[in-house]
Coordinates of C-alpha atoms and ligand atoms in Angstrom, one line a residue:
X1 CA 50.8 -111.0 -28.2
X2 CA 51.4 -107.5 -29.6
X3 CA 48.3 -106.5 -28.4
X4 CA 48.7 -108.1 -24.6
X5 CA 52.1 -106.4 -24.8
X6 CA 51.4 -103.1 -25.2
X7 CA 48.6 -103.1 -23.0
X8 CA 51.2 -104.3 -20.7
X9 CA 53.0 -101.3 -21.2
X10 CA 50.6 -99.0 -21.0
X11 CA 48.5 -101.1 -17.9
X12 CA 52.5 -100.9 -16.1
X13 CA 53.9 -98.2 -16.9
X14 CA 51.8 -95.5 -18.8
X15 CA 48.2 -94.6 -17.5
X16 CA 51.0 -94.0 -13.5
X17 CA 52.5 -91.4 -14.6
X18 CA 50.1 -90.1 -17.9
X19 CA 48.8 -86.7 -15.6
X20 CA 52.9 -85.6 -14.1
X21 CA 54.1 -86.8 -17.9
X22 CA 50.8 -84.4 -19.0
X23 CA 51.3 -81.1 -16.2
X24 CA 54.7 -80.9 -16.9
X25 CA 55.3 -81.1 -20.8
X26 CA 58.2 -84.0 -20.2
X27 CA 59.0 -85.8 -22.5
X28 CA 58.2 -89.9 -21.7
X29 CA 61.7 -91.2 -22.4
X30 CA 61.6 -93.8 -19.4
X31 CA 58.2 -95.6 -21.2
X32 CA 60.0 -95.5 -25.0
X33 CA 62.9 -97.9 -23.8
X34 CA 60.7 -99.6 -22.0
X35 CA 58.7 -100.5 -25.1
X36 CA 62.1 -100.9 -26.9
X37 CA 63.0 -103.7 -24.5
X38 CA 59.3 -105.2 -24.9
X39 CA 60.0 -105.6 -29.5
X40 CA 57.5 -102.9 -30.2
X41 CA 59.6 -100.9 -32.6
X42 CA 59.8 -103.5 -34.3
X43 CA 55.9 -104.1 -35.3
X44 CA 56.6 -103.0 -38.5
X45 CA 60.3 -102.9 -39.8
X46 CA 60.3 -105.8 -42.1
X47 CA 62.2 -109.2 -41.2
X48 CA 65.3 -108.7 -42.9
X49 CA 66.0 -105.3 -41.0
X50 CA 65.4 -107.0 -37.5
X51 CA 61.3 -106.0 -37.5
X52 CA 58.4 -108.5 -36.8
X53 CA 57.8 -107.9 -40.6
X54 CA 54.0 -106.8 -39.3
X55 CA 51.6 -104.8 -41.5
X56 CA 49.7 -101.9 -41.4
X57 CA 47.3 -104.5 -39.4
X58 CA 49.5 -105.0 -36.7
X59 CA 50.9 -101.6 -36.1
X60 CA 47.6 -100.3 -35.9
X61 CA 46.4 -102.9 -33.4
X62 CA 49.8 -101.6 -30.5
X63 CA 49.1 -97.2 -31.7
X64 CA 45.0 -98.5 -30.2
X65 CA 46.2 -99.9 -27.4
X66 CA 49.4 -97.8 -25.6
X67 CA 45.9 -95.5 -26.7
X68 CA 44.3 -96.2 -24.3
X69 CA 46.8 -95.4 -21.8
X70 CA 47.4 -91.6 -23.4
X71 CA 48.1 -90.4 -27.0
X72 CA 50.6 -88.3 -25.9
X73 CA 53.0 -90.9 -25.3
X74 CA 51.5 -92.7 -29.2
X75 CA 52.1 -89.9 -30.5
X76 CA 55.0 -90.8 -30.4
X77 CA 55.4 -93.6 -31.1
X78 CA 53.0 -93.1 -34.3
X79 CA 55.6 -90.2 -35.3
X80 CA 58.7 -92.5 -35.1
X81 CA 57.0 -95.0 -37.6
X82 CA 55.9 -91.9 -39.9
X83 CA 59.1 -90.4 -39.2
X84 CA 60.8 -94.1 -40.8
X85 CA 58.4 -94.9 -43.7
X86 CA 60.1 -92.3 -46.1
X87 CA 63.6 -94.8 -45.9
X88 CA 61.1 -97.6 -46.0
X89 CA 59.0 -96.6 -49.2
X90 CA 62.0 -95.0 -51.0
X91 CA 65.3 -95.4 -49.8
X92 CA 68.3 -97.7 -51.3
X93 CA 68.8 -101.2 -50.2
X94 CA 72.4 -99.3 -48.0
X95 CA 69.6 -96.8 -46.5
X96 CA 67.7 -99.3 -45.8
X97 CA 70.2 -101.4 -44.0
X98 CA 71.8 -98.8 -41.6
X99 CA 68.5 -97.3 -40.2
X100 CA 66.1 -99.8 -40.1
X101 CA 68.1 -101.7 -37.4
X102 CA 68.4 -98.6 -35.1
X103 CA 64.6 -98.0 -35.6
X104 CA 63.6 -101.7 -35.5
X105 CA 65.8 -102.4 -31.6
X106 CA 64.7 -98.4 -30.7
X107 CA 68.0 -97.7 -30.5
X108 CA 67.3 -94.6 -32.5
X109 CA 64.0 -92.8 -33.6
X110 CA 62.3 -91.0 -36.1
X111 CA 61.1 -88.4 -37.3
X112 CA 59.2 -86.0 -40.3
X113 CA 60.2 -83.4 -41.3
X114 CA 57.4 -82.0 -43.4
X115 CA 55.5 -78.5 -41.8
X116 CA 56.6 -75.2 -42.7
X117 CA 55.1 -71.7 -41.7
X118 CA 54.0 -71.5 -44.8
X119 CA 53.3 -75.3 -45.5
X120 CA 51.0 -76.8 -43.6
X121 CA 47.6 -78.1 -45.9
X122 CA 49.7 -76.9 -48.6
X123 CA 52.7 -80.2 -48.0
X124 CA 53.5 -78.3 -52.1
X125 CA 54.7 -75.3 -51.5
X126 CA 58.0 -76.2 -48.9
X127 CA 59.9 -73.4 -49.2
X128 CA 63.3 -75.0 -47.0
X129 CA 66.0 -75.7 -49.8
X130 CA 69.0 -78.0 -50.6
X131 CA 72.0 -77.7 -52.9
X132 CA 74.0 -80.0 -54.4
X133 CA 78.2 -79.4 -53.6
X134 CA 80.0 -80.8 -54.6
X135 CA 79.4 -84.6 -52.9
X136 CA 77.2 -82.9 -49.8
X137 CA 73.9 -81.9 -49.9
X138 CA 73.3 -77.7 -48.3
X139 CA 69.8 -78.1 -46.5
X140 CA 68.4 -74.6 -45.7
X141 CA 65.1 -73.9 -43.8
X142 CA 63.1 -74.4 -41.4
X143 CA 60.8 -76.8 -40.5
X144 CA 58.2 -76.4 -37.7
X145 CA 55.4 -78.1 -35.6
X146 CA 58.1 -81.7 -35.5
X147 CA 56.6 -84.2 -33.2
X148 CA 59.0 -85.6 -31.6
X149 CA 61.7 -82.6 -32.3
X150 CA 64.9 -83.0 -30.3
X151 CA 64.8 -86.4 -28.9
X152 CA 64.9 -87.7 -32.1
X153 CA 67.7 -88.9 -33.6
X154 CA 67.3 -89.9 -37.3
X155 CA 65.1 -87.4 -39.2
X156 CA 63.6 -87.0 -42.9
X157 CA 63.4 -83.8 -43.9
X158 CA 61.4 -82.4 -47.6
X159 CA 63.7 -80.0 -49.4
X160 CA 63.5 -77.8 -52.6
X161 CA 66.6 -79.2 -55.0
X162 CA 64.3 -77.2 -58.0
X163 CA 62.0 -75.0 -57.2
X164 CA 61.7 -74.6 -61.2
X165 CA 59.3 -77.7 -61.0
X166 CA 56.8 -77.1 -58.1
X167 CA 56.0 -80.5 -56.3
X168 CA 57.7 -82.7 -59.0
X169 CA 61.0 -80.7 -57.5
X170 CA 60.9 -81.7 -53.9
X171 CA 62.6 -84.3 -52.5
X172 CA 63.2 -86.1 -49.1
X173 CA 66.7 -86.0 -47.2
X174 CA 68.1 -88.1 -43.8
X175 CA 69.3 -85.8 -41.0
X176 CA 71.3 -86.9 -38.0
X177 CA 71.1 -85.0 -34.9
X178 CA 74.9 -83.5 -34.6
X179 CA 75.2 -83.0 -38.3
X180 CA 76.6 -79.7 -39.0
X181 CA 74.1 -76.4 -39.5
X182 CA 71.7 -78.5 -37.5
X183 CA 69.5 -77.3 -34.7
X184 CA 66.5 -77.3 -32.8
X185 CA 63.8 -74.3 -31.8
X186 CA 62.1 -74.1 -28.6
X187 CA 59.5 -76.9 -27.2
X188 CA 56.4 -75.7 -28.1
X189 CA 53.8 -76.0 -25.0
X190 CA 50.1 -77.3 -26.4
X191 CA 46.7 -77.5 -25.4
X192 CA 46.9 -81.6 -25.3
X193 CA 49.7 -85.0 -26.6
X194 CA 51.9 -82.5 -23.9
X195 CA 53.6 -86.2 -23.1
X196 CA 55.1 -85.6 -26.6
X197 CA 57.4 -83.5 -28.1
X198 CA 57.7 -80.6 -30.5
X199 CA 60.0 -78.4 -32.1
X200 CA 61.3 -76.7 -35.2
X201 CA 63.9 -78.1 -37.0
X202 CA 66.7 -75.5 -37.7
X203 CA 69.2 -76.1 -40.9
X204 CA 71.9 -73.6 -41.8
X205 CA 74.2 -74.5 -43.6
X206 CA 73.4 -77.9 -43.4
X207 CA 76.0 -80.4 -44.5
X208 CA 74.8 -83.8 -45.1
X209 CA 76.5 -86.0 -47.5
X210 CA 75.4 -86.8 -50.8
X211 CA 73.8 -90.6 -50.0
X212 CA 71.6 -88.7 -46.9
X213 CA 69.1 -88.4 -50.5
X214 CA 66.0 -91.0 -50.1
X215 CA 65.0 -91.8 -53.9
X216 CA 65.8 -89.9 -55.8
X217 CA 66.1 -86.0 -56.5
X218 CA 62.0 -84.6 -57.1
X219 CA 60.4 -87.3 -55.9
X220 CA 60.0 -86.2 -52.4
X221 CA 56.2 -85.0 -53.7
X222 CA 55.0 -89.0 -54.2
X223 CA 57.6 -90.3 -51.5
X224 CA 55.8 -87.6 -49.2
X225 CA 52.0 -88.6 -50.4
X226 CA 53.0 -92.2 -49.7
X227 CA 53.2 -91.9 -46.0
X228 CA 51.2 -89.9 -45.0
X229 CA 48.6 -92.7 -46.0
X230 CA 51.0 -95.4 -44.6
X231 CA 50.4 -93.9 -41.3
X232 CA 46.9 -91.9 -41.8
X233 CA 45.1 -95.4 -40.2
X234 CA 48.5 -94.9 -37.2
X235 CA 46.0 -91.7 -36.2
X236 CA 42.9 -93.5 -36.5
X237 CA 44.0 -96.1 -34.1
X238 CA 45.3 -93.7 -31.9
X239 CA 41.6 -92.0 -32.5
X240 CA 39.8 -95.7 -31.3
X241 CA 42.4 -96.3 -28.5
X242 CA 41.2 -92.6 -26.5
X243 CA 37.4 -93.6 -27.4
X244 CA 37.3 -96.6 -25.7
X245 CA 39.3 -95.4 -22.6
X246 CA 36.6 -92.6 -22.4
X247 CA 33.7 -94.7 -22.9
X248 CA 35.3 -97.0 -20.0
X249 CA 35.5 -94.3 -17.7
X250 CA 32.1 -92.9 -18.7
X251 CA 29.7 -96.2 -18.0
X252 CA 32.3 -96.9 -14.8
X253 CA 30.9 -93.3 -13.4
X254 CA 28.1 -93.7 -14.3
X255 CA 27.3 -97.0 -13.3
X256 CA 29.1 -95.3 -9.3
X257 CA 27.4 -91.6 -9.9
X258 CA 24.2 -91.6 -8.0
X259 CA 21.7 -88.7 -8.1
X260 CA 18.5 -89.0 -7.6
X261 CA 18.3 -92.3 -5.8
X262 CA 19.6 -94.2 -8.4
X263 CA 22.7 -94.7 -10.3
X264 CA 22.6 -91.7 -13.3
X265 CA 23.4 -95.2 -15.6
X266 CA 20.1 -95.8 -15.1
X267 CA 18.1 -92.7 -16.4
X268 CA 17.8 -92.8 -20.0
X269 CA 19.2 -89.7 -20.8
X270 CA 22.6 -90.6 -19.9
X271 CA 21.9 -94.0 -21.7
X272 CA 21.3 -92.8 -24.3
X273 CA 24.8 -90.8 -25.0
X274 CA 26.9 -94.0 -24.0
X275 CA 25.4 -95.5 -26.5
X276 CA 25.9 -93.9 -29.1
X277 CA 29.6 -93.7 -28.0
X278 CA 29.6 -96.7 -27.9
X279 CA 28.3 -97.9 -31.7
X280 CA 30.9 -94.2 -32.9
X281 CA 33.0 -96.7 -31.5
X282 CA 32.8 -100.1 -32.6
X283 CA 31.6 -98.4 -35.8
X284 CA 35.3 -96.2 -36.2
X285 CA 36.9 -99.7 -35.1
X286 CA 35.8 -101.8 -37.6
X287 CA 36.5 -99.3 -40.3
X288 CA 40.5 -99.2 -39.0
X289 CA 40.4 -102.5 -39.2
X290 CA 39.1 -103.2 -42.1
X291 CA 41.3 -100.5 -43.9
X292 CA 43.9 -101.2 -42.3
X293 CA 43.9 -105.0 -43.8
X294 CA 43.0 -103.5 -47.2
X295 CA 46.2 -101.3 -47.2
X296 CA 48.1 -104.7 -46.3
X297 CA 46.9 -106.9 -49.4
X298 CA 46.5 -103.9 -51.6
X299 CA 49.7 -101.8 -50.7
X300 CA 48.9 -99.8 -54.3
X301 CA 45.3 -98.0 -53.1
X302 CA 46.2 -96.7 -49.5
X303 CA 44.9 -93.0 -49.9
X304 CA 40.8 -93.5 -50.2
X305 CA 40.1 -95.9 -46.6
X306 CA 43.5 -94.5 -45.3
X307 CA 42.2 -91.3 -45.1
X308 CA 38.2 -92.3 -44.7
X309 CA 39.0 -94.0 -41.9
X310 CA 41.7 -91.2 -39.8
X311 CA 38.0 -88.6 -41.0
X312 CA 36.0 -91.2 -39.9
X313 CA 37.9 -92.7 -36.4
X314 CA 39.1 -89.2 -35.6
X315 CA 36.0 -87.3 -36.1
X316 CA 34.1 -90.0 -33.6
X317 CA 37.5 -89.6 -30.6
X318 CA 36.0 -85.7 -30.3
X319 CA 33.1 -86.9 -29.8
X320 CA 32.7 -89.5 -27.8
X321 CA 35.3 -87.7 -25.4
X322 CA 33.5 -84.8 -25.5
X323 CA 30.5 -86.9 -24.1
X324 CA 32.5 -88.5 -22.1
X325 CA 33.4 -85.2 -19.9
X326 CA 29.6 -84.2 -20.0
X327 CA 28.5 -88.2 -18.7
X328 CA 31.5 -87.0 -15.4
X329 CA 29.8 -83.3 -15.2
X330 CA 31.1 -81.2 -12.9
X331 CA 33.9 -84.2 -11.5
X332 CA 34.6 -84.3 -15.8
X333 CA 35.5 -81.1 -16.2
X334 CA 37.9 -80.9 -13.2
X335 CA 41.9 -82.0 -13.7
X336 CA 41.2 -85.4 -11.2
X337 CA 39.5 -87.8 -13.2
X338 CA 41.2 -88.6 -16.5
X339 CA 38.6 -87.1 -19.3
X340 CA 39.0 -83.5 -19.8
X341 CA 43.0 -84.6 -20.6
X342 CA 41.0 -87.3 -23.2
X343 CA 39.3 -84.9 -25.2
X344 CA 42.1 -82.2 -25.3
X345 CA 44.1 -84.7 -26.7
X346 CA 41.5 -85.5 -29.5
X347 CA 41.6 -82.1 -31.0
X348 CA 44.8 -82.5 -32.5
X349 CA 43.7 -85.9 -34.6
X350 CA 41.8 -84.0 -36.5
X351 CA 44.3 -82.0 -36.9
X352 CA 47.7 -83.2 -37.6
X353 CA 49.5 -85.2 -40.7
X354 CA 46.2 -83.9 -42.6
X355 CA 42.8 -82.3 -41.5
X356 CA 39.8 -84.1 -41.3
X357 CA 39.4 -81.6 -44.3
X358 CA 42.3 -82.4 -46.7
X359 CA 41.2 -85.8 -46.0
X360 CA 37.8 -85.5 -47.6
X361 CA 39.8 -84.2 -50.6
X362 CA 41.1 -86.7 -50.9
X363 CA 37.6 -89.5 -50.7
X364 CA 36.4 -86.8 -53.1
X365 CA 39.5 -86.9 -55.3
X366 CA 39.6 -90.6 -55.6
X367 CA 35.7 -91.0 -56.1
X368 CA 35.7 -89.1 -59.3
X369 CA 39.0 -91.3 -60.7
X370 CA 37.7 -94.4 -59.7
X371 CA 33.6 -93.6 -61.1
X372 CA 35.7 -91.9 -64.7
X373 CA 37.4 -95.1 -64.8
Ligands
COS1 N1 50.4 -91.2 -54.0 C1 50.8 -91.0 -54.7 N2 50.8 -89.6 -55.2 C2 49.5 -89.3 -55.1 C3 49.7 -88.6 -53.8 C4 49.8 -90.2 -53.7 N3 48.7 -90.6 -52.0 N4 48.8 -88.2 -54.0 C5 49.4 -87.5 -55.1 N5 50.0 -87.8 -55.5 C6 50.3 -87.4 -57.0 C7 49.6 -86.8 -57.8 O1 49.7 -87.7 -59.4 C8 51.0 -85.9 -59.0 O2 51.2 -86.2 -59.0 P1 51.5 -85.2 -60.9 O3 52.5 -84.4 -60.8 O4 52.4 -86.3 -61.2 O5 50.6 -85.2 -61.7 C9 51.1 -84.9 -57.1 O6 51.7 -85.8 -56.3 C10 50.9 -84.2 -57.1 O7 49.0 -84.2 -56.4 P2 48.1 -83.4 -56.2 O8 48.8 -82.0 -57.4 O9 46.6 -84.0 -55.9 O10 48.8 -82.4 -55.0 P3 47.9 -81.2 -54.7 O11 49.4 -80.3 -53.9 O12 46.8 -80.5 -54.5 O13 47.7 -81.8 -52.7 C11 46.8 -82.7 -50.6 C12 47.2 -82.3 -52.5 C13 46.2 -81.5 -49.7 C14 46.4 -83.9 -51.0 C15 48.5 -82.2 -50.3 O14 48.7 -81.2 -50.7 C16 48.3 -83.2 -48.9 O15 47.6 -84.0 -48.5 N6 48.4 -82.2 -47.9 C17 47.7 -82.7 -46.6 C18 49.2 -82.8 -46.3 C19 49.6 -82.7 -44.4 O16 49.1 -84.1 -44.4 N7 50.3 -82.4 -43.7 C20 50.1 -82.0 -42.2 C21 51.8 -83.0 -42.1 S1 51.7 -83.4 -40.6 S2 53.3 -84.3 -40.6

């Protein structure tokens, strides 16, 4: 049912406008409203908070379908999930009661504020601060490249509450659109996923109520790591949907394009490229589905499989979309065909939510621990 619903949205709402959204750098507000009406935002929210109570597996299925249409649109969905995961992981029952139903209905969207100018791969380098003043927290700092920035209503912000403790002095706060001292920077002009919106979040003496702290003070870094462990399979599934769409385009074109009096798919050189695309895609899909099922069954043991599937599926998507452009040749390089956008969109998958080099570090560290035990 989830796949059919997401597939219909992709076919009816996303594919017809994706080139225009890309060209105009336009946020897909009305498509998100369509997704909300189709109940897609509640997939991963527990039933007690108005959602479907689905897990990682159901979420990756939905994202894969949306990514077949446009990774920019699918990223806005994935980034909202990323933004609310800290509340799901570490929020109090009252905080969950307040925010999760609004996400489940799609009435509000979320965003995750971790990255800063000096805190990218080194997530512990956050310089934004939060100081308790009476019964309010006062936040100061600037978050960079925040997906859904300026479009979401709910932001989970990582800030340092105890500078002496390094990573152990980080905490997470919910900041809402309209909070005093909270504003947005300019919209970034990106190579790909141009339908998604990327902005700075600026906090200048931003005052929020004391109960907006997510979990305990100092628990922020571990919650950040758990949040990213939870969200990375979603990025992997964007790679699967994107690669499937690129393969579909490449095979369709290769069957139609005639050179030397034959459709080019009859040439072994072309067939081998398509075969490798299909083999890598199926391997990636099996890994992502396997990882998602493992995470749902063993939520305390997700780091390694989460990073593994993110690396494999997104490196694969970069290769498959590049090969799709090659199959279409000069046509593939032109904007009349969708594969050049697919290749541009693929690149960010290897970078955001942790570069693929960082993912390999995580896998390596997990192996180190496993074999020492
Ligand atoms: N789950 C739970 N706890 C975790 C964890 C995980 N997946 N990973 C690390 N931790 C804990 C560690 O156990 C450690 O706890 P102690 O202080 O009690 O020992 C603490 O967190 C610090 O861990 P570590 O020393 O491994 O942290 P590092 O500073 O070396 O950073 C990496 C580790 C590089 C993996 C982390 O900074 C990272 O993921 N970076 C990429 C960030 C990213 O994805 N940015 C893009 C954001 S786009 S939203």
